[in-house]
Structure formats: structure tokens, C-alpha cells
Amino acid sequence: MKKLLLTVLGLSLATGFAKAQISLGDILNSSTVSKVVNTIIDKDASLTVADLAGTWCYSAPACKFESDDLLKSAGGELVANTLTTKLESYYEKAGITSSRVSFAFADTTLVMKYGSAKLNGYVVKDEESGKFVVTFTAVGGHIPVMVIDAAITKSGNTMEMLFDVEKLVKVLTTIASKTQISTLQTISNLLGEYDGVLLGFELTKQ
């Protein structure tokens, strides 16, 4: 009987340990993600293009979910924390750091810097959806090359810019190095298959 109890206890501990070793792949392929990861809802209706003026430098990755209620549900916080930790590592490998990535807004124009490269563009606000529309351009700002919705929130000297994962990766890979492109594609593969994930940057005003 004692041997049987020890065996059962050993199996229980092993099962518990196995569950504790949950990987990012396990989380992202679980039903939890489809319930937890969703579109952002904390839009600031009063925020205008003029409020974005200035230079903003990258400070941390940003990945938003539908609501705090879902994040508090079973497994939700684990998913959020795991994604944030993984993204910090991948962002750094992709060269997304405070000294390399910034956004400068003046009137409706913007300049995004990514290392030694830069993208010019302009931004307008769609009042109906509350989202900002960013258009990246080429040839001195005359030819649109990418139009992408941005969910932007601002609090004091901190701002978040969030985009559709696939489109953000496409923007970055146009000016990234080969090694950075590989890491960016990894991020896209991790998140891109889930509808409603918005990925981007937390920025600090300089």
C-alpha cells in the first residue's frame, strides 16, 4: 500500500511539474489565446494628431488585449506575461532598442527611425473608428508605399502605438537587415495567426 501511495504521489508531482513547464508554443496554441487575445478597446477619443507632436523613443514592447477582465481570467495573465517576456527578447534581437527606434511627429508628418534607416510618412485620424491612419511614403514623401491603422494612446510623456502584427512586420522588414528580418518573421509567426493581436511600441517623449 505504501509503495502504491508513493507511486501515485510521484505521478502527481511529475504531472504538476510537466504542467509548470508550459512553453510559449503551448500557450499560443491553446484555447486560452482565442479567448484572451483580442482587439484593443481603450481608445482615447480626445487624442488628436497635434497631441503627437515631438520625438518619441522606444522604451518597451506593447501588445494589447481586449480587456482587463479577460486578462484576469484563468490563464490570461500567464499568456500576457509570457508574450511580454518573449517580445522583449525578440525586439532586442531585431535591433528595436531605445537608441535605435524613434518616431518624430510634426503637424501631420512623421519620420520613423530604425537604426540608420528611416521611413517618412504622414498621419491622420479616422474620427469614426478612433484609430489613426499612418501612410509611409517614398521618393521624398510623394509616393505612398504602405497604409496602416494605428491604435494610439497617450498619457503624459508616455505613448503606445499598436498595429496589426503582419503589417507592422512588413513595414519594419523593408528597412531591416537580413538578421533582423529573420527575427521579425519569428515574431510574425508567433502572433500573426491570431486575429485581434495588436503589436507595437511603448514610447517615451524626448
Coordinates of N, CA and C in Angstrom, one line a residue:
M1 N 0.8 -1.2 0.0 CA 0.0 0.0 0.0 C 0.9 1.3 0.0
K2 N 1.9 1.2 0.9 CA 2.8 2.4 0.9 C 3.5 2.6 -0.4
K3 N 3.9 1.5 -1.1 CA 4.6 1.6 -2.4 C 3.6 2.3 -3.4
L4 N 2.3 1.8 -3.3 CA 1.3 2.4 -4.2 C 1.1 3.8 -4.0
L5 N 1.0 4.3 -2.8 CA 0.8 5.7 -2.5 C 2.0 6.5 -3.0
L6 N 3.2 6.0 -2.8 CA 4.4 6.7 -3.3 C 4.4 6.8 -4.8
T7 N 3.9 5.8 -5.5 CA 3.9 5.8 -6.9 C 2.9 6.9 -7.4
V8 N 1.7 6.9 -6.7 CA 0.7 7.9 -7.1 C 1.1 9.3 -6.8
L9 N 1.8 9.5 -5.7 CA 2.3 10.8 -5.3 C 3.4 11.2 -6.4
G10 N 4.2 10.3 -6.8 CA 5.3 10.6 -7.7 C 4.7 11.0 -9.1
L11 N 3.6 10.3 -9.5 CA 3.0 10.6 -10.8 C 2.3 12.0 -10.7
S12 N 1.7 12.3 -9.5 CA 1.1 13.6 -9.4 C 2.1 14.7 -9.4
L13 N 3.2 14.5 -8.8 CA 4.2 15.6 -8.8 C 4.8 15.8 -10.2
A14 N 5.0 14.6 -10.9 CA 5.5 14.7 -12.3 C 4.5 15.4 -13.2
T15 N 3.2 15.1 -13.0 CA 2.2 15.8 -13.8 C 2.2 17.3 -13.6
G16 N 2.3 17.7 -12.3 CA 2.3 19.1 -11.9 C 3.5 19.8 -12.5
F17 N 4.7 19.1 -12.4 CA 5.9 19.7 -13.0 C 5.8 19.9 -14.4
A18 N 5.2 18.9 -15.1 CA 5.1 19.0 -16.6 C 4.2 20.2 -17.0
K19 N 3.1 20.4 -16.2 CA 2.2 21.5 -16.5 C 2.9 22.8 -16.2
A20 N 3.8 22.8 -15.3 CA 4.6 24.1 -15.0 C 5.5 24.5 -16.1
Q21 N 5.9 23.5 -16.9 CA 6.9 23.7 -17.9 C 6.2 24.1 -19.2
I22 N 5.1 24.9 -19.1 CA 4.4 25.3 -20.3 C 5.2 26.2 -21.2
S23 N 5.2 25.9 -22.5 CA 6.0 26.7 -23.4 C 5.2 27.8 -24.1
L24 N 5.8 28.7 -24.7 CA 5.1 29.7 -25.5 C 4.3 29.1 -26.6
G25 N 4.8 28.1 -27.2 CA 4.0 27.4 -28.2 C 2.8 26.8 -27.7
D26 N 2.9 26.1 -26.5 CA 1.7 25.5 -25.9 C 0.7 26.6 -25.6
I27 N 1.1 27.7 -25.1 CA 0.2 28.8 -24.7 C -0.5 29.4 -26.0
L28 N 0.3 29.6 -27.0 CA -0.2 30.3 -28.2 C -1.2 29.3 -29.0
N29 N -1.0 28.0 -28.8 CA -1.8 27.1 -29.5 C -3.0 26.6 -28.6
S30 N -3.2 27.2 -27.4 CA -4.3 26.8 -26.6 C -5.5 27.6 -26.8
S31 N -6.6 27.1 -26.3 CA -7.9 27.8 -26.5 C -7.9 29.1 -25.7
T32 N -7.0 29.2 -24.7 CA -6.9 30.4 -23.9 C -6.7 31.6 -24.7
V33 N -5.8 31.5 -25.7 CA -5.5 32.7 -26.5 C -6.7 33.2 -27.3
S34 N -7.5 32.3 -27.8 CA -8.6 32.8 -28.6 C -9.6 33.6 -27.7
K35 N -9.6 33.3 -26.4 CA -10.5 34.0 -25.5 C -9.8 35.3 -25.0
V36 N -8.5 35.2 -24.8 CA -7.8 36.3 -24.1 C -7.3 37.4 -25.1
V37 N -6.7 37.0 -26.2 CA -6.1 37.9 -27.1 C -7.2 38.5 -28.1
N38 N -7.4 39.8 -28.1 CA -8.5 40.3 -28.9 C -8.1 41.8 -29.3
T39 N -9.0 42.5 -29.9 CA -8.7 43.8 -30.3 C -8.7 44.8 -29.1
I40 N -8.0 45.9 -29.3 CA -7.9 46.9 -28.2 C -9.2 47.7 -28.1
I41 N -9.5 48.0 -26.9 CA -10.7 48.8 -26.8 C -10.5 50.2 -26.1
D42 N -9.3 50.4 -25.5 CA -9.0 51.6 -24.7 C -8.5 52.7 -25.6
K43 N -9.4 53.1 -26.5 CA -9.1 54.2 -27.4 C -9.3 55.6 -26.7
D44 N -8.5 56.6 -27.0 CA -8.7 57.9 -26.4 C -9.3 58.8 -27.5
A45 N -10.6 59.0 -27.4 CA -11.4 59.7 -28.4 C -10.9 61.2 -28.5
S46 N -10.3 61.7 -27.4 CA -9.9 63.1 -27.4 C -8.6 63.4 -28.0
L47 N -7.8 62.3 -28.2 CA -6.4 62.4 -28.7 C -6.4 62.9 -30.2
T48 N -5.6 63.9 -30.5 CA -5.6 64.4 -31.9 C -4.2 64.2 -32.4
V49 N -4.1 64.4 -33.7 CA -2.7 64.4 -34.4 C -1.8 65.4 -33.8
A50 N -2.3 66.6 -33.4 CA -1.5 67.6 -32.8 C -0.9 67.2 -31.5
D51 N -1.6 66.3 -30.8 CA -1.1 65.8 -29.5 C 0.1 64.9 -29.6
L52 N 0.4 64.4 -30.8 CA 1.5 63.5 -31.0 C 2.8 64.3 -31.3
A53 N 2.8 65.6 -31.4 CA 3.9 66.4 -31.8 C 5.1 66.1 -30.9
G54 N 6.3 66.0 -31.5 CA 7.5 65.8 -30.8 C 8.2 64.5 -31.2
T55 N 9.4 64.2 -30.5 CA 10.1 63.0 -30.8 C 9.9 62.0 -29.7
W56 N 9.6 60.8 -30.1 CA 9.2 59.7 -29.1 C 10.2 58.5 -29.4
C57 N 10.9 58.1 -28.3 CA 11.8 57.0 -28.5 C 11.2 55.7 -27.8
Y58 N 11.6 54.6 -28.5 CA 11.1 53.3 -28.0 C 11.6 53.0 -26.5
S59 N 10.7 52.5 -25.7 CA 11.1 52.1 -24.4 C 10.7 50.7 -24.0
A60 N 9.7 50.1 -24.7 CA 9.3 48.7 -24.3 C 8.4 48.2 -25.4
P61 N 8.3 46.9 -25.6 CA 7.3 46.3 -26.5 C 5.9 46.5 -25.9
A62 N 4.9 46.6 -26.8 CA 3.5 46.7 -26.4 C 2.7 45.7 -27.2
C63 N 1.8 45.0 -26.4 CA 0.9 44.0 -27.0 C -0.4 44.1 -26.2
K64 N -1.5 44.4 -26.9 CA -2.7 44.7 -26.2 C -3.8 43.6 -26.4
F65 N -4.6 43.5 -25.4 CA -5.7 42.5 -25.3 C -7.1 43.3 -25.2
E66 N -8.1 42.5 -25.3 CA -9.4 43.2 -25.3 C -9.8 43.9 -24.0
S67 N -9.6 43.3 -22.8 CA -10.0 43.9 -21.6 C -9.2 43.3 -20.4
D68 N -9.2 44.1 -19.3 CA -8.5 43.6 -18.1 C -9.3 42.4 -17.6
D69 N -10.6 42.3 -17.8 CA -11.4 41.2 -17.3 C -10.9 39.8 -17.8
L70 N -10.6 39.9 -19.1 CA -10.1 38.6 -19.8 C -8.7 38.3 -19.3
L71 N -7.9 39.3 -19.0 CA -6.5 39.1 -18.5 C -6.5 38.4 -17.1
K72 N -7.6 38.7 -16.4 CA -7.7 38.2 -15.0 C -8.3 36.8 -15.0
S73 N -8.8 36.4 -16.2 CA -9.4 35.0 -16.2 C -8.3 34.0 -16.2
A74 N -8.7 32.7 -16.0 CA -7.8 31.6 -15.9 C -6.8 31.6 -17.1
G75 N -5.5 31.7 -16.8 CA -4.5 31.6 -17.8 C -4.2 32.9 -18.6
G76 N -5.1 33.9 -18.4 CA -4.9 35.1 -19.2 C -3.7 35.9 -18.8
E77 N -3.4 36.0 -17.5 CA -2.2 36.8 -17.1 C -1.0 36.0 -17.5
L78 N -1.0 34.7 -17.4 CA 0.2 33.9 -17.9 C 0.5 34.2 -19.3
V79 N -0.5 34.2 -20.2 CA -0.4 34.5 -21.6 C 0.3 35.8 -21.8
A80 N -0.3 36.9 -21.1 CA 0.2 38.2 -21.3 C 1.7 38.4 -20.8
N81 N 2.0 37.8 -19.7 CA 3.3 37.9 -19.1 C 4.3 37.2 -20.0
T82 N 3.9 36.0 -20.5 CA 4.8 35.2 -21.4 C 5.1 35.9 -22.7
L83 N 4.1 36.5 -23.3 CA 4.2 37.2 -24.5 C 5.2 38.4 -24.3
T84 N 5.0 39.2 -23.2 CA 5.8 40.4 -23.0 C 7.2 40.0 -22.8
T85 N 7.5 38.9 -22.0 CA 8.9 38.5 -21.8 C 9.5 38.1 -23.1
K86 N 8.8 37.3 -23.9 CA 9.4 36.8 -25.2 C 9.6 38.0 -26.1
L87 N 8.7 38.9 -26.2 CA 8.8 40.0 -27.1 C 10.0 40.9 -26.8
E88 N 10.3 41.1 -25.5 CA 11.4 41.9 -25.1 C 12.7 41.3 -25.7
S89 N 12.8 40.0 -25.6 CA 14.0 39.3 -26.2 C 14.1 39.4 -27.7
Y90 N 12.9 39.2 -28.4 CA 12.9 39.2 -29.8 C 13.1 40.7 -30.3
Y91 N 12.5 41.6 -29.7 CA 12.7 43.0 -30.1 C 14.2 43.4 -30.0
E92 N 14.9 43.0 -29.0 CA 16.3 43.3 -28.8 C 17.1 42.7 -29.9
K93 N 16.8 41.4 -30.3 CA 17.5 40.7 -31.3 C 17.2 41.4 -32.7
A94 N 16.0 42.0 -32.8 CA 15.7 42.7 -34.1 C 16.2 44.1 -34.1
G95 N 17.0 44.5 -33.1 CA 17.5 45.8 -33.1 C 16.6 46.9 -32.7
I96 N 15.5 46.5 -32.1 CA 14.5 47.5 -31.6 C 14.8 47.9 -30.2
T97 N 15.6 49.0 -30.0 CA 16.0 49.5 -28.7 C 15.8 51.0 -28.6
S98 N 16.0 51.5 -27.5 CA 15.7 52.9 -27.2 C 16.6 53.8 -28.0
S99 N 17.8 53.4 -28.3 CA 18.8 54.2 -29.1 C 18.6 54.1 -30.6
R100 N 17.8 53.1 -31.0 CA 17.7 52.8 -32.5 C 16.3 53.1 -33.1
V101 N 15.3 53.1 -32.3 CA 13.9 53.3 -32.8 C 13.3 54.5 -32.2
S102 N 12.7 55.4 -33.1 CA 12.0 56.6 -32.7 C 11.0 57.0 -33.7
F103 N 10.1 57.8 -33.3 CA 9.1 58.4 -34.1 C 9.1 59.9 -33.9
A104 N 9.2 60.7 -34.9 CA 9.1 62.2 -34.8 C 7.9 62.7 -35.5
F105 N 7.0 63.4 -34.8 CA 5.8 63.9 -35.4 C 5.9 65.5 -35.5
A106 N 5.5 66.0 -36.6 CA 5.4 67.5 -36.8 C 4.3 67.8 -37.7
D107 N 3.2 68.5 -37.2 CA 2.0 68.7 -37.9 C 1.4 67.3 -38.3
T108 N 1.2 67.0 -39.5 CA 0.7 65.7 -39.9 C 1.8 64.7 -40.4
T109 N 3.1 65.2 -40.5 CA 4.1 64.4 -41.0 C 4.8 63.6 -39.9
L110 N 5.5 62.5 -40.2 CA 6.2 61.7 -39.3 C 7.5 61.1 -39.9
V111 N 8.5 60.9 -39.1 CA 9.7 60.2 -39.5 C 9.9 59.1 -38.5
M112 N 10.0 57.9 -39.0 CA 10.3 56.7 -38.2 C 11.7 56.3 -38.4
K113 N 12.5 56.3 -37.4 CA 13.9 55.8 -37.5 C 14.1 54.4 -36.9
Y114 N 14.8 53.6 -37.7 CA 15.1 52.2 -37.3 C 16.6 52.0 -37.5
G115 N 17.4 52.2 -36.5 CA 18.8 52.1 -36.7 C 19.3 53.3 -37.6
S116 N 20.0 53.0 -38.6 CA 20.5 54.1 -39.5 C 19.5 54.4 -40.7
A117 N 18.4 53.6 -40.7 CA 17.4 53.8 -41.8 C 16.3 54.6 -41.2
K118 N 15.5 55.1 -42.2 CA 14.3 55.9 -41.7 C 13.2 55.8 -42.8
L119 N 12.0 56.0 -42.3 CA 10.8 56.0 -43.2 C 10.0 57.3 -42.9
N120 N 9.7 57.9 -44.0 CA 8.9 59.2 -43.9 C 7.4 58.8 -44.1
G121 N 6.5 59.7 -43.6 CA 5.1 59.4 -43.8 C 4.3 60.6 -43.3
Y122 N 3.0 60.3 -43.2 CA 2.1 61.2 -42.6 C 1.0 60.5 -41.8
V123 N 0.3 61.2 -40.9 CA -0.7 60.5 -40.1 C -2.0 61.4 -40.0
V124 N -3.1 60.7 -40.1 CA -4.4 61.4 -40.0 C -5.2 60.6 -39.0
K125 N -6.3 61.2 -38.5 CA -7.2 60.4 -37.6 C -8.5 60.1 -38.2
D126 N -8.9 58.9 -38.1 CA -10.3 58.5 -38.6 C -11.2 58.7 -37.4
E127 N -12.0 59.7 -37.4 CA -12.8 60.1 -36.2 C -13.8 59.0 -35.9
E128 N -14.3 58.3 -36.9 CA -15.4 57.3 -36.7 C -14.8 56.1 -35.9
S129 N -13.7 55.6 -36.3 CA -13.1 54.4 -35.6 C -12.3 54.8 -34.4
G130 N -11.8 56.0 -34.4 CA -10.9 56.5 -33.3 C -9.5 56.1 -33.5
K131 N -9.2 55.4 -34.6 CA -7.8 55.0 -34.9 C -7.1 56.0 -35.8
F132 N -5.8 56.0 -35.7 CA -5.0 56.9 -36.6 C -4.6 56.1 -37.8
V133 N -4.5 56.7 -38.9 CA -4.1 56.1 -40.2 C -2.7 56.6 -40.5
V134 N -1.7 55.7 -40.6 CA -0.3 56.1 -40.9 C 0.0 55.7 -42.3
T135 N 0.5 56.6 -43.1 CA 0.9 56.3 -44.5 C 2.4 56.5 -44.6
F136 N 3.1 55.4 -44.9 CA 4.5 55.6 -45.1 C 4.8 55.8 -46.6
T137 N 5.7 56.7 -46.9 CA 5.9 57.1 -48.3 C 7.4 56.9 -48.8
A138 N 7.5 57.1 -50.1 CA 8.9 57.0 -50.7 C 9.0 58.2 -51.6
V139 N 10.2 58.3 -52.2 CA 10.5 59.4 -53.2 C 10.2 60.7 -52.6
G140 N 10.8 61.1 -51.5 CA 10.6 62.4 -51.0 C 9.2 62.6 -50.4
G141 N 8.5 61.6 -50.0 CA 7.2 61.7 -49.4 C 6.1 61.8 -50.4
H142 N 6.3 61.5 -51.7 CA 5.3 61.7 -52.7 C 4.5 60.4 -53.1
I143 N 5.1 59.3 -52.8 CA 4.5 58.0 -53.3 C 4.2 57.1 -52.0
P144 N 2.9 56.9 -51.8 CA 2.5 56.0 -50.7 C 3.0 54.6 -50.9
V145 N 3.6 54.0 -49.9 CA 4.1 52.6 -50.1 C 3.4 51.6 -49.1
M146 N 2.8 52.2 -48.0 CA 2.2 51.3 -47.0 C 1.2 52.2 -46.2
V147 N 0.0 51.7 -46.1 CA -1.0 52.4 -45.3 C -1.4 51.4 -44.2
I148 N -1.3 51.9 -42.9 CA -1.6 51.0 -41.8 C -2.3 51.7 -40.7
D149 N -3.3 51.1 -40.1 CA -4.1 51.7 -39.0 C -3.2 51.6 -37.7
A150 N -3.3 52.6 -36.9 CA -2.6 52.6 -35.6 C -3.5 52.9 -34.5
A151 N -3.5 52.1 -33.4 CA -4.2 52.4 -32.2 C -3.2 53.1 -31.3
I152 N -3.5 54.4 -31.0 CA -2.5 55.2 -30.3 C -3.2 55.7 -29.0
T153 N -2.5 55.6 -27.9 CA -2.9 56.1 -26.6 C -1.8 56.9 -26.0
K154 N -2.1 57.9 -25.2 CA -1.0 58.8 -24.7 C -1.4 59.2 -23.3
S155 N -0.4 59.1 -22.4 CA -0.5 59.6 -21.0 C 0.7 60.3 -20.6
G156 N 0.7 61.6 -20.5 CA 1.8 62.4 -20.2 C 2.9 62.2 -21.2
N157 N 4.1 61.8 -20.8 CA 5.2 61.6 -21.7 C 5.4 60.2 -22.2
T158 N 4.3 59.4 -22.0 CA 4.3 58.0 -22.5 C 3.2 57.8 -23.5
M159 N 3.6 57.1 -24.6 CA 2.6 56.9 -25.7 C 2.8 55.4 -26.1
E160 N 1.7 54.8 -26.5 CA 1.7 53.5 -27.1 C 1.2 53.6 -28.5
M161 N 1.9 52.9 -29.4 CA 1.5 52.8 -30.8 C 1.3 51.3 -31.1
L162 N 0.1 50.9 -31.5 CA -0.1 49.5 -31.8 C -0.6 49.3 -33.2
F163 N -0.2 48.2 -33.8 CA -0.5 47.9 -35.2 C -0.9 46.5 -35.4
D164 N -1.5 46.2 -36.5 CA -1.7 44.8 -36.9 C -0.3 44.1 -37.1
V165 N -0.1 43.0 -36.5 CA 1.2 42.3 -36.5 C 1.8 42.2 -37.8
E166 N 1.1 41.6 -38.8 CA 1.6 41.3 -40.1 C 2.1 42.6 -40.8
K167 N 1.2 43.6 -40.7 CA 1.6 44.9 -41.4 C 2.8 45.6 -40.7
L168 N 2.8 45.5 -39.4 CA 4.0 46.2 -38.7 C 5.3 45.5 -39.1
V169 N 5.3 44.1 -39.1 CA 6.5 43.4 -39.5 C 6.8 43.7 -41.0
K170 N 5.8 43.9 -41.8 CA 6.1 44.2 -43.2 C 6.8 45.6 -43.3
V171 N 6.3 46.5 -42.5 CA 6.9 47.9 -42.5 C 8.4 47.8 -42.1
L172 N 8.6 47.1 -41.0 CA 10.0 47.0 -40.4 C 10.9 46.3 -41.3
T173 N 10.5 45.2 -42.0 CA 11.4 44.4 -42.8 C 11.8 45.2 -44.1
T174 N 11.1 46.2 -44.4 CA 11.5 47.0 -45.6 C 12.8 47.7 -45.4
I175 N 13.2 48.0 -44.1 CA 14.4 48.7 -43.9 C 15.3 47.9 -42.9
A176 N 15.0 46.7 -42.6 CA 15.8 45.9 -41.6 C 16.9 45.2 -42.3
S177 N 17.9 44.7 -41.5 CA 19.0 43.9 -42.1 C 18.5 42.5 -42.2
K178 N 19.3 41.6 -42.8 CA 18.9 40.2 -43.0 C 18.7 39.5 -41.7
T179 N 19.5 39.7 -40.7 CA 19.4 39.0 -39.4 C 18.2 39.5 -38.7
Q180 N 17.9 40.8 -38.8 CA 16.8 41.4 -38.1 C 15.5 40.9 -38.8
I181 N 15.5 40.8 -40.1 CA 14.3 40.3 -40.8 C 13.9 38.9 -40.3
S182 N 14.9 38.0 -40.1 CA 14.6 36.7 -39.6 C 13.9 36.7 -38.2
T183 N 14.4 37.6 -37.3 CA 13.8 37.7 -36.0 C 12.4 38.3 -36.1
L184 N 12.2 39.3 -37.0 CA 10.9 39.9 -37.2 C 9.9 38.8 -37.7
Q185 N 10.3 38.0 -38.6 CA 9.4 36.9 -39.1 C 9.1 35.9 -38.1
T186 N 10.0 35.7 -37.1 CA 9.7 34.8 -36.0 C 8.5 35.4 -35.2
I187 N 8.6 36.7 -34.9 CA 7.6 37.4 -34.1 C 6.2 37.3 -34.9
S188 N 6.3 37.5 -36.2 CA 5.1 37.4 -37.0 C 4.5 36.0 -37.0
N189 N 5.3 35.0 -37.0 CA 4.9 33.6 -37.0 C 4.2 33.3 -35.6
L190 N 4.8 33.9 -34.6 CA 4.2 33.6 -33.2 C 2.8 34.2 -33.0
L191 N 2.6 35.4 -33.6 CA 1.4 36.1 -33.3 C 0.5 36.3 -34.4
G192 N 1.0 36.2 -35.7 CA 0.2 36.6 -36.8 C -1.1 35.8 -37.1
E193 N -1.1 34.5 -36.6 CA -2.2 33.7 -36.9 C -3.5 33.9 -36.0
Y194 N -3.3 34.8 -35.0 CA -4.4 35.1 -34.1 C -5.0 36.4 -34.4
D195 N -6.2 36.4 -34.8 CA -7.0 37.6 -35.1 C -7.1 38.5 -33.9
G196 N -6.8 39.8 -34.1 CA -7.1 40.7 -33.0 C -5.8 41.1 -32.2
V197 N -4.7 40.5 -32.4 CA -3.5 40.8 -31.7 C -3.0 42.1 -32.3
L198 N -2.7 43.1 -31.4 CA -2.1 44.4 -31.8 C -0.7 44.5 -31.2
L199 N 0.2 44.7 -32.0 CA 1.6 44.7 -31.6 C 2.3 46.1 -31.9
G200 N 3.2 46.5 -31.0 CA 3.8 47.8 -31.3 C 4.8 48.2 -30.3
F201 N 4.7 49.5 -29.9 CA 5.8 50.1 -29.1 C 5.2 50.9 -28.0
E202 N 5.9 50.9 -26.8 CA 5.7 51.9 -25.8 C 6.8 52.9 -26.0
L203 N 6.4 54.2 -26.1 CA 7.4 55.2 -26.4 C 7.4 56.3 -25.4
T204 N 8.6 56.9 -25.2 CA 8.8 58.0 -24.2 C 9.2 59.2 -24.9
K205 N 8.6 60.3 -24.6 CA 8.9 61.6 -25.3 C 10.2 62.2 -24.8
Q206 N 11.0 62.7 -25.8 CA 12.3 63.2 -25.5 C 12.3 64.7 -25.3

